[in-house]
mmCIF file of C-alpha atoms in Angstrom:
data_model
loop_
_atom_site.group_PDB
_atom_site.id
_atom_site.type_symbol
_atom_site.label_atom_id
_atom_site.label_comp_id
_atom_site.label_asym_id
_atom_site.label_seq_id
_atom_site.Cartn_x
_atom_site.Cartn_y
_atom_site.Cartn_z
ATOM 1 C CA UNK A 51 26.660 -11.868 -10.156
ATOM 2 C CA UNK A 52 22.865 -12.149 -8.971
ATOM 3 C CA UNK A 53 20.655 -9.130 -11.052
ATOM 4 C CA UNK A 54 17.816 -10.107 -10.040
ATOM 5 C CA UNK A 55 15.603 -7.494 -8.477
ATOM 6 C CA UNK A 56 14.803 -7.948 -5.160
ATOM 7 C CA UNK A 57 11.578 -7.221 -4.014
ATOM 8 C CA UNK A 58 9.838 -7.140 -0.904
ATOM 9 C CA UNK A 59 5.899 -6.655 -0.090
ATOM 10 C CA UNK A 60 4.175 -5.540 3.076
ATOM 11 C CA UNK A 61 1.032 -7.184 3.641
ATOM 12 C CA UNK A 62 1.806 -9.400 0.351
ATOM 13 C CA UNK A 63 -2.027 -10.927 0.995
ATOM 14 C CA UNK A 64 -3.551 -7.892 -0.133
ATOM 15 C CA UNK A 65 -5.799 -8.845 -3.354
ATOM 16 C CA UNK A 66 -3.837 -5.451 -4.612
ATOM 17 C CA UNK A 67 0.033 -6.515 -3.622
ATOM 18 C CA UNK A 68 -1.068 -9.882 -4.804
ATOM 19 C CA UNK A 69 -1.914 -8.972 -8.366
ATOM 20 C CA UNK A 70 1.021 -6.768 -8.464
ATOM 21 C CA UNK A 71 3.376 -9.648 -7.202
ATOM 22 C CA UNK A 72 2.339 -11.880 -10.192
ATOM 23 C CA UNK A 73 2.999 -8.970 -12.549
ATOM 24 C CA UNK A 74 6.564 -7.920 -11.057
ATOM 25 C CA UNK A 75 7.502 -12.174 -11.620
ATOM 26 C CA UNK A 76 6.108 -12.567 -14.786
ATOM 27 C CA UNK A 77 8.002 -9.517 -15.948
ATOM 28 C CA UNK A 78 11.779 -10.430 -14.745
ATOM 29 C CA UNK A 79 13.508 -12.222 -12.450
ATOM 30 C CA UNK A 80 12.999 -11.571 -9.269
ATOM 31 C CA UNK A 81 13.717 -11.923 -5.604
ATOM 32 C CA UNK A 82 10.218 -11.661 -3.987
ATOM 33 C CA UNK A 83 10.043 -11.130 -0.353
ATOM 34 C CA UNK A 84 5.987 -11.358 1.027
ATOM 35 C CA UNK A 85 5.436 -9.854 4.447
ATOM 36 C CA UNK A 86 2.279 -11.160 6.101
ATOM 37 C CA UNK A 87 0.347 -11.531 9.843
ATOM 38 C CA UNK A 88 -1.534 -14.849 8.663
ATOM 39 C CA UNK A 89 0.802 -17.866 7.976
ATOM 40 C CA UNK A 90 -1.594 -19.778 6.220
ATOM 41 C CA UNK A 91 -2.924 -16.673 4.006
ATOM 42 C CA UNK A 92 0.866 -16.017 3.322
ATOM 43 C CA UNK A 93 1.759 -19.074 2.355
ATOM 44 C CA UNK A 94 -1.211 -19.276 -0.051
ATOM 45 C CA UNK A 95 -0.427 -16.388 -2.043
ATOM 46 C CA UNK A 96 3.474 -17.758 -2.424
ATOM 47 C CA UNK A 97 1.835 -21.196 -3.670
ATOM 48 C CA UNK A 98 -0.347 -19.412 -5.856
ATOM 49 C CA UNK A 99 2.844 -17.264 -7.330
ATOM 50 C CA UNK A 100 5.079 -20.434 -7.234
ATOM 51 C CA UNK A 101 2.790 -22.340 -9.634
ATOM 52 C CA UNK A 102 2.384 -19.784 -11.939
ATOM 53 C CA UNK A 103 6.278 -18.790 -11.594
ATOM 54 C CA UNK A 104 7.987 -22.179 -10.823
ATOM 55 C CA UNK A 105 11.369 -20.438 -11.283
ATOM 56 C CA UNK A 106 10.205 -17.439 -9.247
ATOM 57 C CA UNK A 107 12.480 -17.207 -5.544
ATOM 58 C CA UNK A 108 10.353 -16.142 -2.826
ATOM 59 C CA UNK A 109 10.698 -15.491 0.640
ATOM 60 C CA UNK A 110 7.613 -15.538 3.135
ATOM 61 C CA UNK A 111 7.971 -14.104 6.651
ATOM 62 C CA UNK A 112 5.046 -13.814 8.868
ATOM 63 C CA UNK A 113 5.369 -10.402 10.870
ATOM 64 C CA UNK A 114 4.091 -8.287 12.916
ATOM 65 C CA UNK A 115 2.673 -4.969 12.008
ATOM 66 C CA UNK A 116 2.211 -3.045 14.924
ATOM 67 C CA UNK A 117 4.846 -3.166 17.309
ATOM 68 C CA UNK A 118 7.586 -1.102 16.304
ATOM 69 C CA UNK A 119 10.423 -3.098 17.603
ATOM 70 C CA UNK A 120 9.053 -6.372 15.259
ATOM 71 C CA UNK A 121 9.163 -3.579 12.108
ATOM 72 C CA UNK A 122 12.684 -2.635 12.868
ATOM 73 C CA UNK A 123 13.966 -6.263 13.626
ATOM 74 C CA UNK A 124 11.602 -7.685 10.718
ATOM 75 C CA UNK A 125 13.566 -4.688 8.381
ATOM 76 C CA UNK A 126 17.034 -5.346 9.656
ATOM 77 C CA UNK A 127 16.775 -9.315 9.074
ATOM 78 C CA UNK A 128 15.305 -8.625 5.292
ATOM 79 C CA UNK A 129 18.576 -5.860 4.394
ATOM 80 C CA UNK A 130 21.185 -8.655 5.598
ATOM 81 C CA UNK A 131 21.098 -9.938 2.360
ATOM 82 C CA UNK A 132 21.629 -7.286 0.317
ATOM 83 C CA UNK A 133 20.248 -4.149 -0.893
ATOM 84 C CA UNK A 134 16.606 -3.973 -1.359
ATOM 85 C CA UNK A 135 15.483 -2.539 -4.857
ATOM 86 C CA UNK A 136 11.452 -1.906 -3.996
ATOM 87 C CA UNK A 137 9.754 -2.086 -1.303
ATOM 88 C CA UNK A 138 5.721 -2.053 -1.885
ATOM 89 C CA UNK A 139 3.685 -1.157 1.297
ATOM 90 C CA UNK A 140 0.379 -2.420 1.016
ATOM 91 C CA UNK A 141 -1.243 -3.618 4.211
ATOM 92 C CA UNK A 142 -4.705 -1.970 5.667
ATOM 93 C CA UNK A 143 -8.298 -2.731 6.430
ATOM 94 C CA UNK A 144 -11.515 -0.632 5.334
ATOM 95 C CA UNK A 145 -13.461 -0.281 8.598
ATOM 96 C CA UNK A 146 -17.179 0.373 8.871
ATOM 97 C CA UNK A 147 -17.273 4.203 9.765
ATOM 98 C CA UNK A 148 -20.272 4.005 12.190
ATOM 99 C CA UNK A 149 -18.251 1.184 14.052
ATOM 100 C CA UNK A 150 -15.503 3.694 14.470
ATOM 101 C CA UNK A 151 -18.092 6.340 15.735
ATOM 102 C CA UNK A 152 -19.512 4.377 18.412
ATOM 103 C CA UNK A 153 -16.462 2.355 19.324
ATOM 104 C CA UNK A 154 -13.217 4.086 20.049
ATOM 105 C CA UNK A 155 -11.043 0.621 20.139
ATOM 106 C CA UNK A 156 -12.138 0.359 16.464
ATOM 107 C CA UNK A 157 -11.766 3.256 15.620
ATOM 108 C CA UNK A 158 -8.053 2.888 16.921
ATOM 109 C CA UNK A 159 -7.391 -0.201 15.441
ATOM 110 C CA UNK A 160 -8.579 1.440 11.910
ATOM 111 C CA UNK A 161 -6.473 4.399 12.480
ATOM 112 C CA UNK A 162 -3.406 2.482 13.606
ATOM 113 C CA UNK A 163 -3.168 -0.287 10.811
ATOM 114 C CA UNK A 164 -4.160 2.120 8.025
ATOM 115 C CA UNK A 165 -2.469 4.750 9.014
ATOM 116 C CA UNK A 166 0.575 4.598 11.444
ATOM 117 C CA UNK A 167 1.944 1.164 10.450
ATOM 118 C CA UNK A 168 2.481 1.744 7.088
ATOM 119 C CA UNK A 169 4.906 4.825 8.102
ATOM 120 C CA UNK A 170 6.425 2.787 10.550
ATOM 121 C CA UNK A 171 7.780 -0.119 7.933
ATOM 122 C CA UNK A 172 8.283 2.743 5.354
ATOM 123 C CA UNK A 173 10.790 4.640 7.913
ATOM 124 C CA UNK A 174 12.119 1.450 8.927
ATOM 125 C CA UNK A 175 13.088 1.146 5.005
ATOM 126 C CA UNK A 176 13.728 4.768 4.099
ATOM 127 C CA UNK A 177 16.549 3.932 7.129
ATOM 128 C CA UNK A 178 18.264 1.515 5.003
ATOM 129 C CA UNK A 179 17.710 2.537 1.379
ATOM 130 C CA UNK A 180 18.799 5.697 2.580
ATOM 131 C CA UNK A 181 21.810 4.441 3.782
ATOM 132 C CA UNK A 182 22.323 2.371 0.452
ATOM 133 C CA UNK A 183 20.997 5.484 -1.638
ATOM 134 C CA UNK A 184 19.505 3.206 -3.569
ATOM 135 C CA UNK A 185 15.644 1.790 -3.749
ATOM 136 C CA UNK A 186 11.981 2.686 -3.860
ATOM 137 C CA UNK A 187 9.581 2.934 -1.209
ATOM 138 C CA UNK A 188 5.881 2.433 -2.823
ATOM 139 C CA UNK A 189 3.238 3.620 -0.255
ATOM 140 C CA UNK A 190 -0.749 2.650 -1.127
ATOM 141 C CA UNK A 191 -2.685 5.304 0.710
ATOM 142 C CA UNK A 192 -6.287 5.892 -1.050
ATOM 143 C CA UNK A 193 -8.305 8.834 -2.584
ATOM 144 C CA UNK A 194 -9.963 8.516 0.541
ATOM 145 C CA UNK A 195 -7.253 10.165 1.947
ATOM 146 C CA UNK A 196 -7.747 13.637 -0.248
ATOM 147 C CA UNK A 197 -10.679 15.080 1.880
ATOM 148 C CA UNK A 198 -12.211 14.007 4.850
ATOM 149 C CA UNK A 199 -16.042 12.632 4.129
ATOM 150 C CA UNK A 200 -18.853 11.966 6.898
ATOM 151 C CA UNK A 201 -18.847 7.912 5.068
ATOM 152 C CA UNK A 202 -15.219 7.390 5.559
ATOM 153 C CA UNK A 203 -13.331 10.350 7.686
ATOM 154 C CA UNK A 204 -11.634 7.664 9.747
ATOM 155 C CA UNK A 205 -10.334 5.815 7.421
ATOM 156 C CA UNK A 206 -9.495 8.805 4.932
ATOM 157 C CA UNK A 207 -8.014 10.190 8.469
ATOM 158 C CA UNK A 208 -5.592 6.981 8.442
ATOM 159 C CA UNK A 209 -4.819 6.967 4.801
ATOM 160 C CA UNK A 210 -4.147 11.472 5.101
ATOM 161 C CA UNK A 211 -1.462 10.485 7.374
ATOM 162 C CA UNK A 212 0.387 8.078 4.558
ATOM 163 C CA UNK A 213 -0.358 10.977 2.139
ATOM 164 C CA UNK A 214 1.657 13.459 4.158
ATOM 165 C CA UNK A 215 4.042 11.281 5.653
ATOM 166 C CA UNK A 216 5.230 10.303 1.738
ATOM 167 C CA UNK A 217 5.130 13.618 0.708
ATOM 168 C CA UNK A 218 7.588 14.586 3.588
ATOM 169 C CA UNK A 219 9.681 11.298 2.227
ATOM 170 C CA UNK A 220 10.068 12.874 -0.986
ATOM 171 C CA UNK A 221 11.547 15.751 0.501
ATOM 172 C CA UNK A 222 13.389 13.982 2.225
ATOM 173 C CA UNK A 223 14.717 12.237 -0.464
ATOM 174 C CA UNK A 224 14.902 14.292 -3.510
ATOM 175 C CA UNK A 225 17.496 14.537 -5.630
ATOM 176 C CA UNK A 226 19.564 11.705 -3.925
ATOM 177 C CA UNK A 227 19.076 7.607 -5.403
ATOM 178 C CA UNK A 228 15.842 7.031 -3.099
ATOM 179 C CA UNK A 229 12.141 7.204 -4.675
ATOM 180 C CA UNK A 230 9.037 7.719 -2.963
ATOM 181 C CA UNK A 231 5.924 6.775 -4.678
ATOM 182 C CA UNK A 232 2.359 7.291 -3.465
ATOM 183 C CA UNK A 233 0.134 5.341 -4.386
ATOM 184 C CA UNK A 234 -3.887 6.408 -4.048
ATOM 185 C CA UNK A 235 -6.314 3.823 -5.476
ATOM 186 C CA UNK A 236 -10.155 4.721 -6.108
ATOM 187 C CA UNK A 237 -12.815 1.448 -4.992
ATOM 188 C CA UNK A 238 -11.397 -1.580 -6.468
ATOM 189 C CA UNK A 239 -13.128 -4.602 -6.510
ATOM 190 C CA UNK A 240 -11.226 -6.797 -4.132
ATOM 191 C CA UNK A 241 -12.446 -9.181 -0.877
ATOM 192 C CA UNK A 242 -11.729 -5.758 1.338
ATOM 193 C CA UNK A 243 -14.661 -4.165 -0.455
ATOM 194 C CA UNK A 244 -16.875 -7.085 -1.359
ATOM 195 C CA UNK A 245 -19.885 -5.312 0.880
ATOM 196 C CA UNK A 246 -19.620 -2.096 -0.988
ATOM 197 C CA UNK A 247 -19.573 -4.458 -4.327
ATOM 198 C CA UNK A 248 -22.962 -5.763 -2.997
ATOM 199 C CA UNK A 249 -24.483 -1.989 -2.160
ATOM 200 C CA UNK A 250 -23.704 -1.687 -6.368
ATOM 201 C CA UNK A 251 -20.629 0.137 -5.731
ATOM 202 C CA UNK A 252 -18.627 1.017 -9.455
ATOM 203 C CA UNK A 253 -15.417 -0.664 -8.422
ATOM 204 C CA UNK A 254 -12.149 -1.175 -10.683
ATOM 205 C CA UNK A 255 -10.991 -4.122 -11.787
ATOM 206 C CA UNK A 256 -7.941 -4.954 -9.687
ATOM 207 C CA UNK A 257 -5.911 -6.425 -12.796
ATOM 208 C CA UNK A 258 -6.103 -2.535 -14.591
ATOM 209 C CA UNK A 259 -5.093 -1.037 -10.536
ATOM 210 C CA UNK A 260 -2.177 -3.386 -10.013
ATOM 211 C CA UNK A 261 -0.745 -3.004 -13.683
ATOM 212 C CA UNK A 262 -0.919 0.990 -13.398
ATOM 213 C CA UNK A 263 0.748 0.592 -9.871
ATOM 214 C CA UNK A 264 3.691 -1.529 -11.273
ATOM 215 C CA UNK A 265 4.283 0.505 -14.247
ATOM 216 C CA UNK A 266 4.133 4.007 -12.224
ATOM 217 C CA UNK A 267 6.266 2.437 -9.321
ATOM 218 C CA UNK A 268 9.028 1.005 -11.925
ATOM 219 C CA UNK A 269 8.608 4.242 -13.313
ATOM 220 C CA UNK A 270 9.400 6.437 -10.363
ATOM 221 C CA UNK A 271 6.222 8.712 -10.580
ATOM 222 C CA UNK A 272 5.260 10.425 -7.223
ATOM 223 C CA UNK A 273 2.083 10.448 -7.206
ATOM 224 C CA UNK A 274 -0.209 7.653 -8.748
ATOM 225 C CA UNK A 275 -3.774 7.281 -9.033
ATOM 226 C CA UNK A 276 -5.394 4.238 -10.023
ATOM 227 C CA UNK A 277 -7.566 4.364 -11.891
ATOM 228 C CA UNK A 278 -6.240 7.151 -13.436
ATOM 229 C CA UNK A 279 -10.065 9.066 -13.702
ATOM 230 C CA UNK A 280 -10.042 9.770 -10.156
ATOM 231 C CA UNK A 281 -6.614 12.518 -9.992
ATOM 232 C CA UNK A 282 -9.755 14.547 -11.739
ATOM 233 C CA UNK A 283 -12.231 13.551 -9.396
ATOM 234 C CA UNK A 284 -10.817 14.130 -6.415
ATOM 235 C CA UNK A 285 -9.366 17.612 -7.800
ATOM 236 C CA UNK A 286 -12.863 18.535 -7.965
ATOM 237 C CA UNK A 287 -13.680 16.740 -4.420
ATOM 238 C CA UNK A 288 -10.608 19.000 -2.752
ATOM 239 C CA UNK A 289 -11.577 22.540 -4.171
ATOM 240 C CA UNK A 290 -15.436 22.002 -3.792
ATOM 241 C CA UNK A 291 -16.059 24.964 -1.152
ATOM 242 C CA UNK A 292 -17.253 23.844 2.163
ATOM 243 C CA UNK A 293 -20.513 25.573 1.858
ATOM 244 C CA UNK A 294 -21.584 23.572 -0.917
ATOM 245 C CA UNK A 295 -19.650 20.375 0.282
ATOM 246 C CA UNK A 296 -21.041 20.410 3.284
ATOM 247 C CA UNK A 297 -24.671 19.427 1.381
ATOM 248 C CA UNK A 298 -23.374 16.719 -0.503
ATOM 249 C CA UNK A 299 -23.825 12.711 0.503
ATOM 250 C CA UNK A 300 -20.476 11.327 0.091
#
């Protein structure tokens, strides 16, 4: 009998789904699964895991991520071979919010890969898991997504709709074998924020944001935020009044 947990990760390329990959294979054995759109980027990050892991099974697919027909097939073909036991959705871009403002394809683009793929592969998995009653669904949205701010609105737009759309999950979901985890890191220092490293941004280390994502994810906590400082911050950030929030720069 196989116990090994199988795993699968969406946008597996991510410096955030990487780190979290190496913990999850260094912890038990596991089935990994790594969804990616760049073969050669893919294919790194299993080599990478492989030599660290020489034991470790992994899977690479290269994928599409937004056309919804690819999601459902890409789903359907991973769930042949079993039950899936966590699914960690971690694909997205940070776009430049005055690129968004003055062009409306980008601003698209940001809205659609940050925003409505990510639901797309999570329903496509809440489908089967629900069907199973069995698995968890691990969404990374961002702080960004607790208040909309003039420096990021389109992006914290995007990353309000995976805030929403997990919460409705949970609903969905409670009290049957399904978990729904959202997942909302603060800045972390990976190559997706590299220019805001070089404006002396304080970002986290993504070693401390992936090991508080595995634990709370293997733990089944709703709502996790990494590091953990920021549930405080952004407490503050939502209940600020408007007349007074309306002054700040953020």
């Amino acid at each position: 009998m196989n116990n090994k947990k199988r795993i699968v990760i969406v946008g597996a390329t991510s410096a955030i789904a990487e780190h979290c990959a190496r913990l999850w294979l260094a912890k038990q054995p596991v089935e990994l699964t790594l969804l990616g759109r760049n073969a050669q980027r893919i294919e790194r990050v299993s080599t990478d895991l492989k030599v660290r892991n020489p034991q470790a099974e992994i899977r690479v697919i290269q994928t599409e991520f937004l056309n919804p027909q690819a999601i459902n097939a890409t789903v359907g073909d991973i769930v042949k071979s079993g039950r899936i036991d966590i699914v960690l959705i971690a694909h997205g871009s940070l776009p430049e919010q005055t690129e968004c403002q003055n062009d409306l394809q980008s601003c698209h683009d940001a809205l659609e890969i940050n925003g409505v793929s990510p639901a797309l592969y999570a329903e496509a998995f809440a489908k089967e898991m629900g069907k199973a009653n069995h698995g968890t669904i691990a969404l990374i949205g961002s702080v960004a997504g607790d208040r909309g701010r003039k420096s990021n609105y389109v992006y914290g737009a995007a990353k309000g709709l995976v805030t929403r759309y997990a919460q409705g999950l949970q609903h969905r979901f409670a009290g049957s074998g399904v978990k729904v985890v959202l997942i909302k890191p603060g800045p972390t220092d990976t190559p997706m924020t590299a220019h805001l490293k070089g404006k002396g941004a304080n970002l986290a280390p993504v070693e401390g944001v992936a090991k508080q994502i595995v634990e709370g994810v293997e733990a089944g906590k709703p709502v996790i935020y990494a590091p953990g400082k920021w549930q405080l911050i952004m407490m503050i950030i939502r209940h600020t009044p408007s007349t007074l929030f309306n002054k700040m720069d953020i």
